[in-house]
Coordinates of C-alpha atoms in Angstrom, one line a residue:
M96 CA -5.9 20.2 -1.7
R97 CA -8.0 18.3 -4.2
S98 CA -7.3 14.7 -5.2
P99 CA -7.4 13.4 -8.8
W100 CA -10.9 12.0 -7.9
G101 CA -12.1 15.4 -6.7
I102 CA -11.9 14.6 -3.0
T103 CA -11.1 17.7 -1.0
A104 CA -8.8 18.7 1.9
A105 CA -8.2 15.7 4.2
A106 CA -8.3 13.0 1.5
V107 CA -4.6 12.4 1.5
L108 CA -5.0 8.7 2.1
S109 CA -6.4 8.2 -1.3
V110 CA -4.5 11.0 -3.0
S111 CA -0.9 9.7 -3.2
V112 CA -1.7 6.1 -3.1
M113 CA -4.6 6.2 -5.6
A114 CA -2.5 8.3 -7.9
V115 CA 0.2 5.7 -7.9
L116 CA -2.3 2.9 -8.2
A117 CA -3.8 4.7 -11.1
G118 CA -0.4 5.0 -12.7
C119 CA 0.1 1.2 -12.4
T120 CA -3.1 0.5 -14.2
T121 CA -2.8 3.1 -17.0
T122 CA 0.9 3.0 -17.9
D123 CA 2.0 -0.6 -17.0
S124 CA 4.1 -2.7 -19.2
A125 CA 4.8 -6.4 -18.8
A126 CA 8.1 -7.3 -17.0
P127 CA 10.4 -9.5 -19.1
S128 CA 10.3 -12.3 -16.5
A129 CA 8.6 -13.2 -13.2
T130 CA 11.8 -12.5 -11.4
P131 CA 12.9 -8.9 -11.7
T132 CA 16.6 -8.0 -12.6
S133 CA 17.8 -4.6 -11.5
S134 CA 16.9 -1.9 -8.9
P135 CA 14.7 1.1 -9.9
S136 CA 15.6 4.6 -8.8
A137 CA 13.8 6.4 -5.9
S138 CA 15.0 9.8 -7.0
A139 CA 12.8 12.8 -7.8
S140 CA 13.2 12.3 -11.5
A141 CA 11.4 9.6 -13.5
S142 CA 13.2 6.2 -13.4
T143 CA 14.0 4.3 -16.5
S144 CA 15.6 1.3 -14.7
P145 CA 15.1 -2.2 -16.1
V146 CA 13.4 -4.9 -14.0
P147 CA 15.1 -5.4 -10.6
A148 CA 17.5 -8.2 -9.8
P149 CA 16.4 -11.5 -8.2
S150 CA 16.9 -11.8 -4.5
T151 CA 16.0 -14.5 -1.9
T152 CA 17.0 -12.6 1.2
A153 CA 13.4 -11.5 2.1
A154 CA 12.0 -15.0 2.2
A155 CA 12.2 -17.0 5.4
P156 CA 15.5 -18.9 4.9
E157 CA 14.4 -22.1 6.7
Q158 CA 11.4 -22.4 4.3
G159 CA 13.0 -21.2 1.0
A160 CA 11.4 -19.7 -2.0
D161 CA 9.4 -22.8 -2.8
A162 CA 7.3 -22.2 0.3
L163 CA 6.1 -18.9 -1.2
D164 CA 4.0 -20.8 -3.7
S165 CA 1.7 -21.7 -0.9
V166 CA 1.0 -18.2 0.4
D167 CA -2.7 -17.3 0.4
T168 CA -2.8 -14.1 2.4
I169 CA -0.7 -10.9 2.7
V170 CA -1.2 -9.0 5.9
V171 CA -0.3 -5.3 5.8
S172 CA 1.1 -3.5 8.8
A173 CA 3.0 -0.2 9.0
T174 CA 6.4 -1.9 9.1
Q175 CA 6.0 -5.2 7.1
L176 CA 4.1 -7.4 4.8
S177 CA 3.4 -10.8 6.4
L178 CA 3.2 -13.6 3.8
R179 CA 1.0 -16.4 5.2
E180 CA -0.4 -19.8 4.4
A181 CA -3.6 -20.1 6.6
D182 CA -2.4 -19.1 10.1
S183 CA 1.3 -19.8 9.4
E184 CA 3.7 -17.1 8.5
V185 CA 5.9 -18.2 5.6
A186 CA 8.0 -15.1 5.1
T187 CA 8.0 -11.3 5.8
I188 CA 9.0 -8.3 3.8
A189 CA 10.1 -5.4 6.0
L190 CA 8.8 -2.2 4.5
V191 CA 11.5 -0.2 6.3
G192 CA 15.0 -0.7 4.9
T193 CA 14.3 -3.4 2.3
P194 CA 15.6 -2.5 -1.2
L195 CA 12.7 -2.3 -3.7
D196 CA 14.3 -5.0 -5.9
D197 CA 14.3 -7.5 -3.0
A198 CA 10.7 -6.8 -2.1
V199 CA 9.6 -7.1 -5.8
S200 CA 11.5 -10.4 -6.2
T201 CA 9.8 -11.9 -3.1
L202 CA 6.3 -10.7 -4.1
S203 CA 6.9 -12.1 -7.6
E204 CA 7.4 -15.5 -6.1
V205 CA 4.0 -15.2 -4.4
L206 CA 2.0 -13.2 -7.0
G207 CA 3.7 -14.0 -10.3
E208 CA 5.1 -11.7 -12.9
P209 CA 4.9 -8.0 -12.1
R210 CA 4.2 -5.0 -14.3
S211 CA 6.4 -1.9 -14.2
S212 CA 5.1 1.6 -14.3
D213 CA 7.3 4.7 -14.7
L214 CA 5.5 7.5 -12.8
E215 CA 6.2 11.1 -13.4
A216 CA 6.4 13.6 -10.5
A217 CA 3.0 15.1 -9.8
S218 CA 1.0 16.6 -6.8
C219 CA 1.7 14.2 -3.9
V220 CA 3.6 11.7 -6.1
R221 CA 7.4 11.4 -6.5
A222 CA 8.7 10.2 -9.8
Q223 CA 9.7 6.6 -9.6
T224 CA 9.2 3.1 -11.0
A225 CA 6.5 1.2 -9.2
W226 CA 5.6 -2.5 -9.6
A227 CA 2.1 -3.9 -9.9
W228 CA 0.1 -7.2 -9.8
G229 CA -3.5 -7.9 -10.4
D230 CA -5.5 -4.8 -11.1
T231 CA -4.3 -2.3 -8.6
T232 CA -1.9 -4.0 -6.1
R233 CA 1.5 -2.2 -6.1
I234 CA 4.7 -1.5 -4.3
G235 CA 7.1 1.4 -4.8
T236 CA 9.5 3.7 -3.2
P237 CA 8.4 6.6 -1.0
D238 CA 5.7 9.0 -2.3
I239 CA 5.2 12.4 -0.7
H240 CA 3.5 10.9 2.3
T241 CA 5.7 7.9 3.0
D242 CA 8.9 8.1 5.0
D243 CA 12.2 8.0 3.1
G244 CA 13.7 4.5 3.3
T245 CA 10.2 3.0 3.6
L246 CA 8.5 1.1 0.8
S247 CA 4.9 2.2 -0.1
F248 CA 2.5 -0.7 -0.6
G249 CA -1.2 -0.3 -1.6
T250 CA -4.1 -2.2 -3.0
N251 CA -7.7 -1.4 -4.2
E252 CA -8.6 -5.1 -4.6
T253 CA -9.6 -7.9 -2.2
A254 CA -7.3 -10.5 -3.6
V255 CA -4.8 -11.1 -6.5
A256 CA -5.4 -14.0 -8.8
T257 CA -2.1 -15.7 -9.7
S258 CA -1.2 -17.5 -12.9
D259 CA -1.1 -20.9 -11.1
G260 CA -4.7 -20.6 -10.0
R261 CA -4.3 -19.3 -6.5
S262 CA -6.1 -16.3 -4.9
V263 CA -3.9 -14.3 -2.5
R264 CA -6.1 -12.1 -0.2
I265 CA -4.7 -8.8 1.2
E266 CA -5.8 -7.9 4.7
T267 CA -5.4 -5.5 7.6
L268 CA -4.0 -6.8 10.9
T269 CA -7.5 -7.6 12.0
G270 CA -8.5 -9.5 8.9
E271 CA -10.5 -6.9 6.9
A272 CA -10.0 -6.7 3.1
V273 CA -11.2 -4.4 0.4
G274 CA -15.0 -4.8 0.1
D275 CA -15.5 -5.5 3.8
S276 CA -17.4 -3.2 6.1
V277 CA -15.3 -0.6 7.8
A278 CA -17.6 -0.4 10.9
A279 CA -15.4 -2.6 13.2
L280 CA -12.3 -0.6 12.5
D281 CA -14.3 2.7 12.8
A282 CA -15.5 1.6 16.3
A283 CA -12.1 0.6 17.4
F284 CA -10.2 3.9 16.9
D285 CA -10.7 7.4 18.1
A286 CA -10.9 10.7 16.1
T287 CA -7.2 11.4 16.3
V288 CA -6.4 8.4 14.0
K289 CA -9.2 8.8 11.4
D290 CA -10.7 11.4 9.2
D291 CA -14.4 11.3 8.3
F292 CA -14.3 13.9 5.5
A293 CA -17.0 16.2 6.8
T294 CA -17.0 18.1 3.5
A295 CA -18.4 15.0 1.6
P296 CA -21.1 13.6 3.9
D297 CA -23.1 12.2 1.0
R298 CA -20.2 9.9 0.1
E299 CA -19.4 8.8 3.7
L300 CA -15.6 9.0 3.1
L301 CA -13.5 7.7 6.0
S302 CA -9.8 7.1 6.5
I303 CA -8.4 5.2 9.5
V304 CA -4.8 4.5 10.5
Y305 CA -5.1 1.1 12.0
D306 CA -1.4 0.5 12.7
L307 CA -0.2 3.8 14.1
V308 CA 3.5 4.8 13.9
R309 CA 3.1 8.4 15.1
N310 CA 0.4 10.9 15.6
P311 CA 1.9 14.4 16.0
Q312 CA -0.2 17.4 16.8
V313 CA 0.9 19.8 14.1
R314 CA -1.2 22.6 15.5
E315 CA -3.9 23.0 18.2
G316 CA -6.6 20.4 17.7
D317 CA -4.9 19.0 14.5
Y318 CA -3.4 15.6 14.5
R319 CA -1.6 14.0 11.5
P320 CA -1.6 10.2 12.0
Y321 CA 0.9 8.1 10.0
G322 CA 0.9 4.3 9.6
A323 CA -0.9 1.5 7.8
S324 CA -4.3 2.7 6.8
V325 CA -7.6 2.0 5.1
F326 CA -9.8 4.3 3.0
S327 CA -13.6 3.6 2.8
E328 CA -16.5 5.0 1.0
R329 CA -20.2 4.5 2.0
G330 CA -19.1 2.1 4.8
V331 CA -17.0 -0.2 2.5
I332 CA -13.2 -0.5 2.5
A333 CA -11.9 0.7 -0.8
S334 CA -8.1 0.5 -0.3
I335 CA -5.4 -0.6 2.1
I336 CA -2.2 1.3 2.3
G337 CA 0.9 0.7 4.4
P338 CA 2.2 3.0 5.5
N339 CA 1.0 6.5 4.6
E340 CA -0.2 9.7 6.3
I341 CA -3.7 11.1 6.5
K342 CA -4.9 14.6 7.2
S343 CA -2.1 16.1 5.2
D344 CA -2.1 19.6 3.5
C345 CA -0.6 18.2 0.3

């Protein structure tokens, strides 16, 4: 398997996510309002749904939507996005079971008006409407490597600048963001939850699942880890994805 960037074999971490991220930056159109108005389709044919409907169910009810204006960090795990102000969690978005329109509505309260992108089916990508903020931060329904019923979130940027002047940083569970060194994560996990892309040693490509959901052995000596992940090049984190699968044959 070869990715759109020419990365071979085990580069699935970047393949499906980067393909979707690329779609969000090349075919985006401005949403008509900061609060989306209807749910997009997660079917295998391209969606033409309008902007999703507003929802407040994903925000912490005791804090309300106004508290989302103070969020300065999004922490990505395999099962949720934690929306935080400093060390305090303001709200969460469950990545498993939350309707896409609810998730987009809550993220819009944090990050501002989203852009929609109708993605056509392609290698490793399911046809769908994804939603994006900043340059490459996006959320959508499952791609080929994300479980059905689970939202696919990813970013290639350290933080998203909002229209009201805030900067919302996107981090792993241990505080790393895009642009940080991958060395600490690399040291913390064994070979069964990472892929060092031995076919491209000059680029030092590395994928690590840092919040593991499962790690089945699909054949002798071959593990296929699934969960929240990072992808790095030359020792620097280039993307954060939650969740996804690495070492796939897609």
